[in-house]
XYZ file of C-alpha atoms in Angstrom:
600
model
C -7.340 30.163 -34.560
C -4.213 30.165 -32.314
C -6.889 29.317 -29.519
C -7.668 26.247 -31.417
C -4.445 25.003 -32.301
C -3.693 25.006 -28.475
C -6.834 22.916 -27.442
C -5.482 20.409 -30.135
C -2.252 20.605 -28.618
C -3.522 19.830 -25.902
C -5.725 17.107 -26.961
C -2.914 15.446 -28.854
C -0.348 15.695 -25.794
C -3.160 13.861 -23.240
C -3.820 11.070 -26.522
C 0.049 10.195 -26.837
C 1.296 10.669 -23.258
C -1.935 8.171 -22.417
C -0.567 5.975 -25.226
C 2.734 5.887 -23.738
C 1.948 5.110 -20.123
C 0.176 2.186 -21.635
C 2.676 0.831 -23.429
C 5.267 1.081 -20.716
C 7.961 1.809 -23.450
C 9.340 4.427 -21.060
C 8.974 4.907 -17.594
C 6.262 6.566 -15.666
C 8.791 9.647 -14.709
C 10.155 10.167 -18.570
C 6.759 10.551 -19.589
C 5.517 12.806 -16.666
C 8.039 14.798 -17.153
C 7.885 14.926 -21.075
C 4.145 15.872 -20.784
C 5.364 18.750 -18.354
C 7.668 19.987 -20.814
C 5.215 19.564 -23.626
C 2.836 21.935 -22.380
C 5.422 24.445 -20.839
C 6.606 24.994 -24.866
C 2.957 24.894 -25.723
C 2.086 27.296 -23.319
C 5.173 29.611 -22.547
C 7.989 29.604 -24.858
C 5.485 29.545 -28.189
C 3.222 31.254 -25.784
C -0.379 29.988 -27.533
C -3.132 31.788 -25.958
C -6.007 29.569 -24.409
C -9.376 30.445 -24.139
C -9.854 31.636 -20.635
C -6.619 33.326 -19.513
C -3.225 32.957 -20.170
C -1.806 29.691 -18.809
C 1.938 30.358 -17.053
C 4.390 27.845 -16.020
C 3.342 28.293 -12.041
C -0.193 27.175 -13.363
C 1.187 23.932 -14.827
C 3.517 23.375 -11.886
C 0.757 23.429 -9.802
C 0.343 20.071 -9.574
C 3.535 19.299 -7.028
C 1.898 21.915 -4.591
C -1.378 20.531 -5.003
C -3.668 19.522 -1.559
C -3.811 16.366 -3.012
C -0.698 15.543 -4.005
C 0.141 16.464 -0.264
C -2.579 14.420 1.291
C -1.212 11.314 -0.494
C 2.387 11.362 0.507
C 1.156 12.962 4.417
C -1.381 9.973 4.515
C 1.901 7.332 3.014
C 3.954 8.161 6.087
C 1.447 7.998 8.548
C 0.827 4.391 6.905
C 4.212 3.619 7.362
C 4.476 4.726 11.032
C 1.590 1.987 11.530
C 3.964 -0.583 10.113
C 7.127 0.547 11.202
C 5.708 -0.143 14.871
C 3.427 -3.189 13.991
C 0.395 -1.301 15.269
C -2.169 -3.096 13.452
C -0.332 -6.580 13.815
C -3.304 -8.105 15.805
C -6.157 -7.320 13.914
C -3.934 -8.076 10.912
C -2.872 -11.570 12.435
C -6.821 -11.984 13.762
C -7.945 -11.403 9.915
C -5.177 -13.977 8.510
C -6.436 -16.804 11.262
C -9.638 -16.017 9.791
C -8.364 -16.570 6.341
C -6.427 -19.327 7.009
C -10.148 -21.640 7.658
C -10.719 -21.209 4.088
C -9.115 -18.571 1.581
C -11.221 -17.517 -0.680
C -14.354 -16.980 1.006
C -12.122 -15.380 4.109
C -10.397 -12.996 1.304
C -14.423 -12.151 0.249
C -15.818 -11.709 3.201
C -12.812 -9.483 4.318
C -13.283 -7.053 1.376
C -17.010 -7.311 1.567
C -15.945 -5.549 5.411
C -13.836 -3.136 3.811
C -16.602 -2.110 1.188
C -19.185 -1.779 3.727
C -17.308 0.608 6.263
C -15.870 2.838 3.472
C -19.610 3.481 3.035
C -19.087 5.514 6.100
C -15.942 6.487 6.157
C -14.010 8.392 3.671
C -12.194 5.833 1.392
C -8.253 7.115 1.797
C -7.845 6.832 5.395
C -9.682 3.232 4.959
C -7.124 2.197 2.717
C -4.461 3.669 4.276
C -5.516 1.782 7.553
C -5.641 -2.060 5.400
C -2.238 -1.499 3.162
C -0.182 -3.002 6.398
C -3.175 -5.754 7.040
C -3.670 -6.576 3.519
C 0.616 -7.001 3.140
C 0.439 -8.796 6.212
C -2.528 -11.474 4.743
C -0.696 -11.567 1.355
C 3.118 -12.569 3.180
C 1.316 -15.251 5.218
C -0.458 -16.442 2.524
C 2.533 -16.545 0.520
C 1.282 -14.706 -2.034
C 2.063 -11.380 -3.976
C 0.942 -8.261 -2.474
C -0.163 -7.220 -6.016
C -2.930 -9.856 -6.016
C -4.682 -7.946 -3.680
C -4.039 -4.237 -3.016
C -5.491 -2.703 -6.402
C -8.513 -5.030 -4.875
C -8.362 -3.022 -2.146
C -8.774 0.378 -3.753
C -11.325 -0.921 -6.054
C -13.400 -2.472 -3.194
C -13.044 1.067 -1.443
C -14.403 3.117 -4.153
C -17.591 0.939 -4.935
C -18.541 0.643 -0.734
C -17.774 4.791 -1.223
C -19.954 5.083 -3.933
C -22.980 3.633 -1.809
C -24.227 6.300 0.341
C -23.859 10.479 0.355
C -20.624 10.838 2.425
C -18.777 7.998 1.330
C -17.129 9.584 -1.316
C -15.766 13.201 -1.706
C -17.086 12.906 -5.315
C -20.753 12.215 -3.945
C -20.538 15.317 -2.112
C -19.732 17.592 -4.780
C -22.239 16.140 -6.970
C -25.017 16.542 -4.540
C -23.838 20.310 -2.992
C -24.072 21.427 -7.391
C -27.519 19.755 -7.542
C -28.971 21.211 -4.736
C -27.497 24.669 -4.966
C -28.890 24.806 -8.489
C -32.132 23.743 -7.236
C -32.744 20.557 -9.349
C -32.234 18.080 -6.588
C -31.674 17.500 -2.962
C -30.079 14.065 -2.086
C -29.895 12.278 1.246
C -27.840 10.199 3.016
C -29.083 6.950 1.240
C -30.851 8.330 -2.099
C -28.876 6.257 -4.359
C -27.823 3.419 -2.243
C -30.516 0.907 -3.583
C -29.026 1.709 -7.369
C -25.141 1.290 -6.456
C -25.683 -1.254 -4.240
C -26.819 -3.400 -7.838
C -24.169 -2.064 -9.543
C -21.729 -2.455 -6.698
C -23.348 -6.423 -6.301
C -22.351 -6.796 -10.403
C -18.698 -5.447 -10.030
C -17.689 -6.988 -6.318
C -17.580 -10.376 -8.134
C -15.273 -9.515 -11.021
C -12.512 -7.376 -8.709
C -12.813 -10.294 -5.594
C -12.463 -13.316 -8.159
C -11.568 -12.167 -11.705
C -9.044 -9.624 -11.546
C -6.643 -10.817 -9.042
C -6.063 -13.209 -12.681
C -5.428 -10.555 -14.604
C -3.061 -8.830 -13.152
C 0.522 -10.487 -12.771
C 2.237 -11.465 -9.657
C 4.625 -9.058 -9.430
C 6.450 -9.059 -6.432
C 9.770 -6.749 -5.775
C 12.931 -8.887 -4.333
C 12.259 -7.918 -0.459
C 8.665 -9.675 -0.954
C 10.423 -12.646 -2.502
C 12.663 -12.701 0.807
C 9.665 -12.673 2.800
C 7.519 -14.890 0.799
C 10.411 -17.181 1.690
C 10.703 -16.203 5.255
C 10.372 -20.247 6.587
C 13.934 -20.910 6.344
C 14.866 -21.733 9.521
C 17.883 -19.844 11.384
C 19.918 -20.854 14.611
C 20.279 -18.703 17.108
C 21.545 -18.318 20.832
C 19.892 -16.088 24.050
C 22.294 -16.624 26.869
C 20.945 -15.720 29.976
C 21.868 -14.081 32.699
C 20.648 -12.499 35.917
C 17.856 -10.076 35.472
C 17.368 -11.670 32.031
C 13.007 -12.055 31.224
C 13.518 -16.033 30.897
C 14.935 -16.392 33.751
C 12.528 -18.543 36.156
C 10.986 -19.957 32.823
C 9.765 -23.355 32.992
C 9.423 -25.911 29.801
C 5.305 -26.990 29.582
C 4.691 -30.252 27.863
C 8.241 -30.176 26.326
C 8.236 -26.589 25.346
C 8.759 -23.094 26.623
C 5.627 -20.658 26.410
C 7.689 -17.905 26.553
C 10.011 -18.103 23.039
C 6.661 -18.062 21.080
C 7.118 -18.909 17.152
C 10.582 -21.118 18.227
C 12.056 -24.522 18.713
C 14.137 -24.458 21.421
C 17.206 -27.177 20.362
C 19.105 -27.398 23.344
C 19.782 -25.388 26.628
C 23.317 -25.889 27.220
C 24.132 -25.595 31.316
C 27.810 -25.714 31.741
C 29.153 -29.218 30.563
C 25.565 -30.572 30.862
C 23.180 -30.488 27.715
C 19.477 -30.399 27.991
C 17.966 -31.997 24.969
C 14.004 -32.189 23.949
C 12.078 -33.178 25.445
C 12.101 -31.135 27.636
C 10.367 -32.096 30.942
C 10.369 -29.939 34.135
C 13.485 -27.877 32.868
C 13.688 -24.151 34.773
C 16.059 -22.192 32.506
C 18.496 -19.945 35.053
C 20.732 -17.744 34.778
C 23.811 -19.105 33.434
C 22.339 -21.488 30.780
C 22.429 -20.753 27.191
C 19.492 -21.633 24.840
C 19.839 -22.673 21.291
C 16.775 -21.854 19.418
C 15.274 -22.638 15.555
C 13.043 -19.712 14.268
C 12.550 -17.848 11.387
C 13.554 -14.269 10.672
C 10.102 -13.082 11.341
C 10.419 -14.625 15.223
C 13.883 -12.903 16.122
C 12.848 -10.271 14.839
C 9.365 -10.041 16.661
C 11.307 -11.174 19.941
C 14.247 -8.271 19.336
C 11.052 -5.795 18.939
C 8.981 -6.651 22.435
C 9.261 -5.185 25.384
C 10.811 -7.975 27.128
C 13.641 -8.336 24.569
C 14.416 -12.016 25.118
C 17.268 -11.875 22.393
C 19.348 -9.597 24.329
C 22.472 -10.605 25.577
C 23.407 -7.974 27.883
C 22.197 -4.366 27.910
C 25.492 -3.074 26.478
C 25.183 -5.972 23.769
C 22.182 -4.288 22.152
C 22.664 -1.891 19.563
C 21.609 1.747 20.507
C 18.641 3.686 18.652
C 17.032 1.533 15.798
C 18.426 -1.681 15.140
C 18.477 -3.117 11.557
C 18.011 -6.447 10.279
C 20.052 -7.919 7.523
C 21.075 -11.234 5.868
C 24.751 -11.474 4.340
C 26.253 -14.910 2.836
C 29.371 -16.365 3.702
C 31.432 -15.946 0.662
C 33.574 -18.365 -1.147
C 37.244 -18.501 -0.097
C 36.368 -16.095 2.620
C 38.740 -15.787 5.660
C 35.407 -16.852 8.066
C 35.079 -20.408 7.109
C 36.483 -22.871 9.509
C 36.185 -19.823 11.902
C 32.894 -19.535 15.018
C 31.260 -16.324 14.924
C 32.967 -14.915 18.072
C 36.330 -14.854 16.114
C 35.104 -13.341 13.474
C 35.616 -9.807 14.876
C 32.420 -7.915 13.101
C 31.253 -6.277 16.080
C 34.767 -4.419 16.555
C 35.496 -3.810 12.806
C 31.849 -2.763 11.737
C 29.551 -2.597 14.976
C 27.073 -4.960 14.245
C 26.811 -8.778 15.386
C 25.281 -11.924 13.972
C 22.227 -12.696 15.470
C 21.827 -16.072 13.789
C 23.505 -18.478 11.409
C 21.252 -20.562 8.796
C 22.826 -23.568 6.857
C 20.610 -25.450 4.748
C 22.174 -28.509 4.777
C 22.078 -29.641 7.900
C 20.698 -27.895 11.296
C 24.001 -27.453 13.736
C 22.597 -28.590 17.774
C 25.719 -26.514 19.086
C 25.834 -23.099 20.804
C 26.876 -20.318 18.145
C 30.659 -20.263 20.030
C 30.796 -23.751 18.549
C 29.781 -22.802 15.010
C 32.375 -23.414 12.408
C 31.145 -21.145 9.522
C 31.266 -22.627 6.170
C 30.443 -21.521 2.661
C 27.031 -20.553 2.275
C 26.169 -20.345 4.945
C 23.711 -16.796 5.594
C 24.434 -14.795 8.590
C 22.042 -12.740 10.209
C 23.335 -9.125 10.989
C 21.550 -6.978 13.822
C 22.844 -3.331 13.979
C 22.770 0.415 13.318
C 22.050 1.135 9.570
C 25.183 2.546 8.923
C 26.932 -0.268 10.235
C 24.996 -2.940 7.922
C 26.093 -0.483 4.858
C 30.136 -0.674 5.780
C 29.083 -4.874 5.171
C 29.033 -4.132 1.686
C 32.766 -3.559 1.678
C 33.571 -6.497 3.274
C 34.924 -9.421 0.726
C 34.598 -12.077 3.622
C 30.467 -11.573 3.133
C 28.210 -11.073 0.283
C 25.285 -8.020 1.845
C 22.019 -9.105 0.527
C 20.834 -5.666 -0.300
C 16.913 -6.467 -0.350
C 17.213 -7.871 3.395
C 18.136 -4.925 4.885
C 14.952 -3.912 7.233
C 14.501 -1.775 10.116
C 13.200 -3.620 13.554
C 9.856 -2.667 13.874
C 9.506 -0.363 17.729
C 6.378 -1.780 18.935
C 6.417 -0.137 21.797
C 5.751 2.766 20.622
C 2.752 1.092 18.656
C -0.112 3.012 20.774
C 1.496 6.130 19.951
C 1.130 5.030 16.493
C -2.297 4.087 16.756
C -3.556 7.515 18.450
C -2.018 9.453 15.856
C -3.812 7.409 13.077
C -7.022 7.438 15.033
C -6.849 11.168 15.345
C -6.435 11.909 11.749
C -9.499 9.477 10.863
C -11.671 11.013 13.447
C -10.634 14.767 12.265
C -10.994 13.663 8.234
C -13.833 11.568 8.560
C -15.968 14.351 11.057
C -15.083 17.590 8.781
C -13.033 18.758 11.528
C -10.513 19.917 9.519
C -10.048 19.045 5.673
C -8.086 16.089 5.080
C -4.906 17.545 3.315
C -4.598 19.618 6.852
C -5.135 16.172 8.874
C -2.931 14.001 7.130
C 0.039 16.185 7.155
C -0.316 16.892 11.210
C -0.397 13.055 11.301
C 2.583 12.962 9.303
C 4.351 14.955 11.311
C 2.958 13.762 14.844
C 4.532 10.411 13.878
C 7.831 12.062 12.976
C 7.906 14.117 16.169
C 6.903 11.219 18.571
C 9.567 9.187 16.789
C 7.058 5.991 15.577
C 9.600 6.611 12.395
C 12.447 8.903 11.263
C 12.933 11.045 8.372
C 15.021 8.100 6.660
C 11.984 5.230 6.835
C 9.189 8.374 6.035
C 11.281 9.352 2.755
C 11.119 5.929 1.642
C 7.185 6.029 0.581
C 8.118 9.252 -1.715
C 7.583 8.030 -4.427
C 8.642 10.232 -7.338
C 6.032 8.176 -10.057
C 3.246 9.434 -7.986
C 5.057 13.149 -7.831
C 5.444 13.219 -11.545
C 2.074 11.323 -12.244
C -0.319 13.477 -10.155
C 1.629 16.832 -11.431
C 1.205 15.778 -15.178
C -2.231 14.950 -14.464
C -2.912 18.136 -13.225
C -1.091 19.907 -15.688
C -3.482 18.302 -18.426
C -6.850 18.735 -16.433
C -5.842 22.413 -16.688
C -4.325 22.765 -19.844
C -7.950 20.577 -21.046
C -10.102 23.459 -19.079
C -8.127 26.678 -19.599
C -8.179 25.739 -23.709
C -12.037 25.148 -23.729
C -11.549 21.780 -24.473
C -13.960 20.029 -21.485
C -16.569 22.450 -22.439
C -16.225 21.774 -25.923
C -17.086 17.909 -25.215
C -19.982 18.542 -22.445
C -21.178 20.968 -25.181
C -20.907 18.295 -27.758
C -22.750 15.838 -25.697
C -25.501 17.677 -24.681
C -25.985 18.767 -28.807
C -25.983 14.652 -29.460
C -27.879 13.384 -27.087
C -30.812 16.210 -26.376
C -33.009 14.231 -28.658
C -31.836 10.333 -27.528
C -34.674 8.314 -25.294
C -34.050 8.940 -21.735
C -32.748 5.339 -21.080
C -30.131 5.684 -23.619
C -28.708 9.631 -22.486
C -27.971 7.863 -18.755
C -26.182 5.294 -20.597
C -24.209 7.538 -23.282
C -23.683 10.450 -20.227
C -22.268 7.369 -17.807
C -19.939 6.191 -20.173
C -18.708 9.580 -20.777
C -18.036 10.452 -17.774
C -16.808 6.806 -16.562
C -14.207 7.743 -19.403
C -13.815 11.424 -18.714
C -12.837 10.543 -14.792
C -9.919 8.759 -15.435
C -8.337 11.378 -17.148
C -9.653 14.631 -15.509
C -9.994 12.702 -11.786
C -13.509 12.056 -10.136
C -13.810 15.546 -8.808
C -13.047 16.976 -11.337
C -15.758 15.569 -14.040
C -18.491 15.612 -10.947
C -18.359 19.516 -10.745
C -18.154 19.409 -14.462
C -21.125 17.165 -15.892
C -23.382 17.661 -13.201
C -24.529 21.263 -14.607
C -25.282 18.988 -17.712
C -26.561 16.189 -16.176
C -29.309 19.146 -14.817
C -29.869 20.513 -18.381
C -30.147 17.055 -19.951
C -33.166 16.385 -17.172
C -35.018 19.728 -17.496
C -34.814 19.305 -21.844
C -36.009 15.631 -21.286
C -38.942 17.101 -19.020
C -37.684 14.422 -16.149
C -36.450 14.769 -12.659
C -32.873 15.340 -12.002
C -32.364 12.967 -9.504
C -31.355 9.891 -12.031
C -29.380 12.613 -13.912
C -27.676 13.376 -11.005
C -26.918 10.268 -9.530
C -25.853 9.123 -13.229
C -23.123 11.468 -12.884
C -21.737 10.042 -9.219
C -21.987 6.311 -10.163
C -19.781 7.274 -13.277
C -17.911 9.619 -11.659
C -16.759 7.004 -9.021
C -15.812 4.271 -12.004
C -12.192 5.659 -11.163
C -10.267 2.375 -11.958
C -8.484 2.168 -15.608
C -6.074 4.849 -14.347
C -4.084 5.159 -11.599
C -4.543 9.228 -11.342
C -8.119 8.712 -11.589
C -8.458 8.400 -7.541
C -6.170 8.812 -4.568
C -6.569 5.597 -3.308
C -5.117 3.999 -6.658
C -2.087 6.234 -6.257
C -1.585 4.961 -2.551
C -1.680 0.952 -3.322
C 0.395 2.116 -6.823
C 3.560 1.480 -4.856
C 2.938 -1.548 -2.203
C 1.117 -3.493 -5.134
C 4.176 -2.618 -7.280
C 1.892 -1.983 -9.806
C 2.488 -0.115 -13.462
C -0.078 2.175 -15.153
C -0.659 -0.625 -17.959
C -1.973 -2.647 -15.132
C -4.711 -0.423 -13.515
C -5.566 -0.492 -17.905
C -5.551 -4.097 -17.967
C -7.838 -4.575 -14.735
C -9.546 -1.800 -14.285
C -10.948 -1.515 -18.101
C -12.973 -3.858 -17.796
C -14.199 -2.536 -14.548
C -15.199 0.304 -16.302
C -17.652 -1.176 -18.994
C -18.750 -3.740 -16.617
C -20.185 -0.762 -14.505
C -21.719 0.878 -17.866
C -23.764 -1.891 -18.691
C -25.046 -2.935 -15.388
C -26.044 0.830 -15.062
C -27.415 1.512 -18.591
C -29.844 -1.814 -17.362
C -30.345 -1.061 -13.488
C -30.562 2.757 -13.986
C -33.176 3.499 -16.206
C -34.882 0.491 -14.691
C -34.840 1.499 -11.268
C -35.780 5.328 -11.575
C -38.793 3.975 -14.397
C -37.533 5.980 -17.012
């Protein structure tokens, strides 16, 4: 009896706690949390039994020392060593030209590439390797990131759902079949049947979902979606400077790539455009027009043609940020050399911007007025002592570390290496992912400060609750109880309709237990369900991968909808609203490709 009551329990804490993450009444960490504490009184301080052994509280914790749960936030800072150091700006920049010819057919075609190579390659690293290319597409486009990164999970499972190794789901699935004996599956068994299902779904998540789901953007994409404004900046230069010896070609210098050169000042002498046949040399100062994305590309290069002298750059890594000239501050009427912020705070203004009108002056000429929006280049901790200062107003959301490019091949190797190891079985990926983490800590592509920032404590709390209920579910009986139930009511269905009824199951099981999870537990059944029926396993079999896979309506259901959770900005009502659909869509092109297909 007491056995019961705690499957109920149980049953009754998933129910409401998947109520509440719909309904977004309280956030995802309250109700993490809440479902923690839930089954900790169920399960310790009331102390009901459950059906296989009793559950403590280190078996409900398990979740925040779970390989997963590790794998994520290992594979998170390896992602953001790849964008800290801009390592996959060319092929990002290559895929946005592309674009660029014609959007939505580039946007297909792109995650019709995606789909097909996480066919052969195991779908979190593939994701992990397009989060910086897709936020790089999105910010050109000027679009919201969220428009396209739950895309790019979804794309990612149905490619990884096409062949044998694609998916770590398939795998399982296959290694219970053939161990039991029923069937043996190769590489590309099912990939005529997913490929039809995949063809039916590709559509709706390339074309119909980006409309469902709402442009949410946080206030640093805004900045960057907004990232034309125009600022004016200075490079004075002096011997041994990289422009030195630069010539102008057709009116324009080569060299400052992405910016309008205004003027090159040489003593009393001004050199306006056009310019024809003008050497700069050392001595001359150059006034240029670019956006924050140029200085900051120029402050990251090698050559460093911002710098102003070597002991004019800020040491170790230099932040960007944007600050507004406040009213009645003590700056206007003053130039930015008099304004004293490299002595009282240690950082300097890069750049002025002032939308009204566009100043042809060298910055020493500059009278700052109200407004106007400085650009700050300095240590972090310097940019933070701006917030005390009543002459400026900090934009907080600005504040963004200058990428170090130059340490982008290190980057690059370390990401390659943890492919190559996950995707070959050379070590398991939990083991990979957190050497990569910590290669790109100990080679310095990022610090401990920019790898805390992709912690995110939803996906902490989210994967541990999760966890907590998949065991809670097993330990009370309670998934046995419902495979046991469905194998009573549909042993004497037609064949056509127990694929259908044991896909939807499933499809609906996996995005509360995680695909793994109901693979290794409805295949067994899947097996029975054949041998009662008197019809190979195979169908069975791949019945349970295809709905195994359907991972989308939550975002626990599969890691890769945990890892675009946070860059898409996304909320658990919105993998509900999107991926729902996703879900029946699948079921019905199944329940009429499947039994067609296998002649059943």
């Amino acid at each position: 009896m007491e056995a019961q009551l705690a499957m109920a329990a149980t049953l009754a804490v998933i129910a409401v706690s998947t109520f509440l993450y719909a309904t977004e009444r309280y956030s995802i960490e309250a109700i993490s949390l809440g479902v923690l504490a839930a089954y900790i009184t169920i399960f310790v301080v009331i102390g009901l039994p459950a059906e296989q052994h009793p559950l403590s509280a280190a078996d409900l914790l398990a979740g925040f020392s779970n390989p997963g749960l590790i794998t994520i936030m290992s594979l998170l800072v390896v992602g953001q060593g790849l964008f800290h150091t801009d390592a996959l700006e060319r092929p990002a920049q290559a895929i946005v030209k592309w674009v660029a010819k014609d959007h939505r057919s580039g946007i297909a075609l792109t995650f019709i590439a995606i789909a097909a190579l996480s066919a052969f390659l195991n779908n979190t690293p593939v994701v992990v390797m397009f989060i910086p290319i897709i936020s790089t597409l999105a910010m050109s486009l000027k679009l919201p990131t969220s428009r396209y990164m739950m895309s790019l999970s979804f794309v990612t499972i149905l490619g990884g759902m096409t062949t044998l190794i694609g998916s770590s789901t398939n795998l399982l699935a296959a290694n219970v079949a053939r161990v039991s004996g029923a069937a043996d599956l190769t590489f590309f068994s099912f990939t005529p049947v997913a490929l039809m299902v995949g063809a039916v779904a590709l559509p709706y998540v390339l074309f119909v979902m980006p409309m469902l789901l709402q442009n949410r953007r946080s206030m640093a994409d805004a900045m960057k979606a907004g990232g034309g404004k125009q600022f004016i900046a200075e490079i004075p230069i002096r011997a041994g400077h990289p422009l030195v010896g630069a010539t102008s070609t057709q009116g324009m210098f080569p060299q400052l790539k992405d910016m309008t050169v205004r003027l090159v000042q040489r003593g009393e002498r001004p050199h306006l455009p056009p310019f024809e046949n003008v050497t700069l040399q050392p001595g001359d100062i150059v006034i240029v027009a670019a956006t924050r994305q140029a200085l900051e590309r120029a402050l990251s290069t090698k050559s460093n043609v911002m710098r102003d002298k070597e002991d004019d750059r800020p040491a170790g890594v230099v932040t960007l940020a944007e600050a507004i000239v406040a009213p009645g501050s003590r700056l206007i009427g003053r130039t930015v050399s008099q304004s004293g912020f490299r002595g009282e705070v240690g950082c300097v203004v890069l750049a002025i911007e002032r939308r009204s009108r566009m100043p042809r002056l060298p910055m020493a000429d500059i009278r700052m007025e109200a407004g106007d929006v400085l650009l700050f280049a300095g240590p972090r901790n310097a940019i933070e002592e701006l917030r005390g200062n009543r002459d400026v107003l900090l934009i907080d959301w600005t504040a963004a570390d200058v990428p170090s490019r130059g340490r982008a091949p290190v980057a690059l190797a370390i990401f390659a290496s943890v492919v190559v190891a996950a995707g070959s079985s050379i070590m398991p990926i939990v083991a990979a992912a957190l050497l990569g983490a910590f290669a790109m800590l100990a080679t310095r592509c990022l610090n401990t400060r920019q790898a805390a920032r992709v912690v995110d404590g939803r996906i902490i709390l989210l994967v541990a609750s999760a966890i907590a209920s998949a065991t809670a579910l097993e330990a009370t009986g309670g998934a046995r109880i419902l495979a046991d139930s469905l194998l009573r009511v549909l042993v004497d269905a037609p064949p056509s309709v127990v694929m259908s009824a044991l896909f939807l199951i499933i499809a609906l099981t996996t995005n509360i237990l995680t695909n793994n999870a109901a693979a290794v537990l409805f295949t067994p059944i899947a097996v029975g369900l054949a041998a009662h029926l008197n019809l190979p396993a195979e169908p069975f079999v791949v019945t349970v991968i295809l709905a195994a896979n359907a991972s989308f309506a939550t975002p626990v259901a599969y890691q890769t909808n945990l890892l675009v959770m946070g860059p898409g900005h996304y909320r658990y009502r919105d993998f509900l609203i999107a991926g729902g659909p996703l879900v029946l869509l699948l079921w019905v092109t199944f329940s009429l490709v499947g039994p067609w297909w296998y002649g059943i």
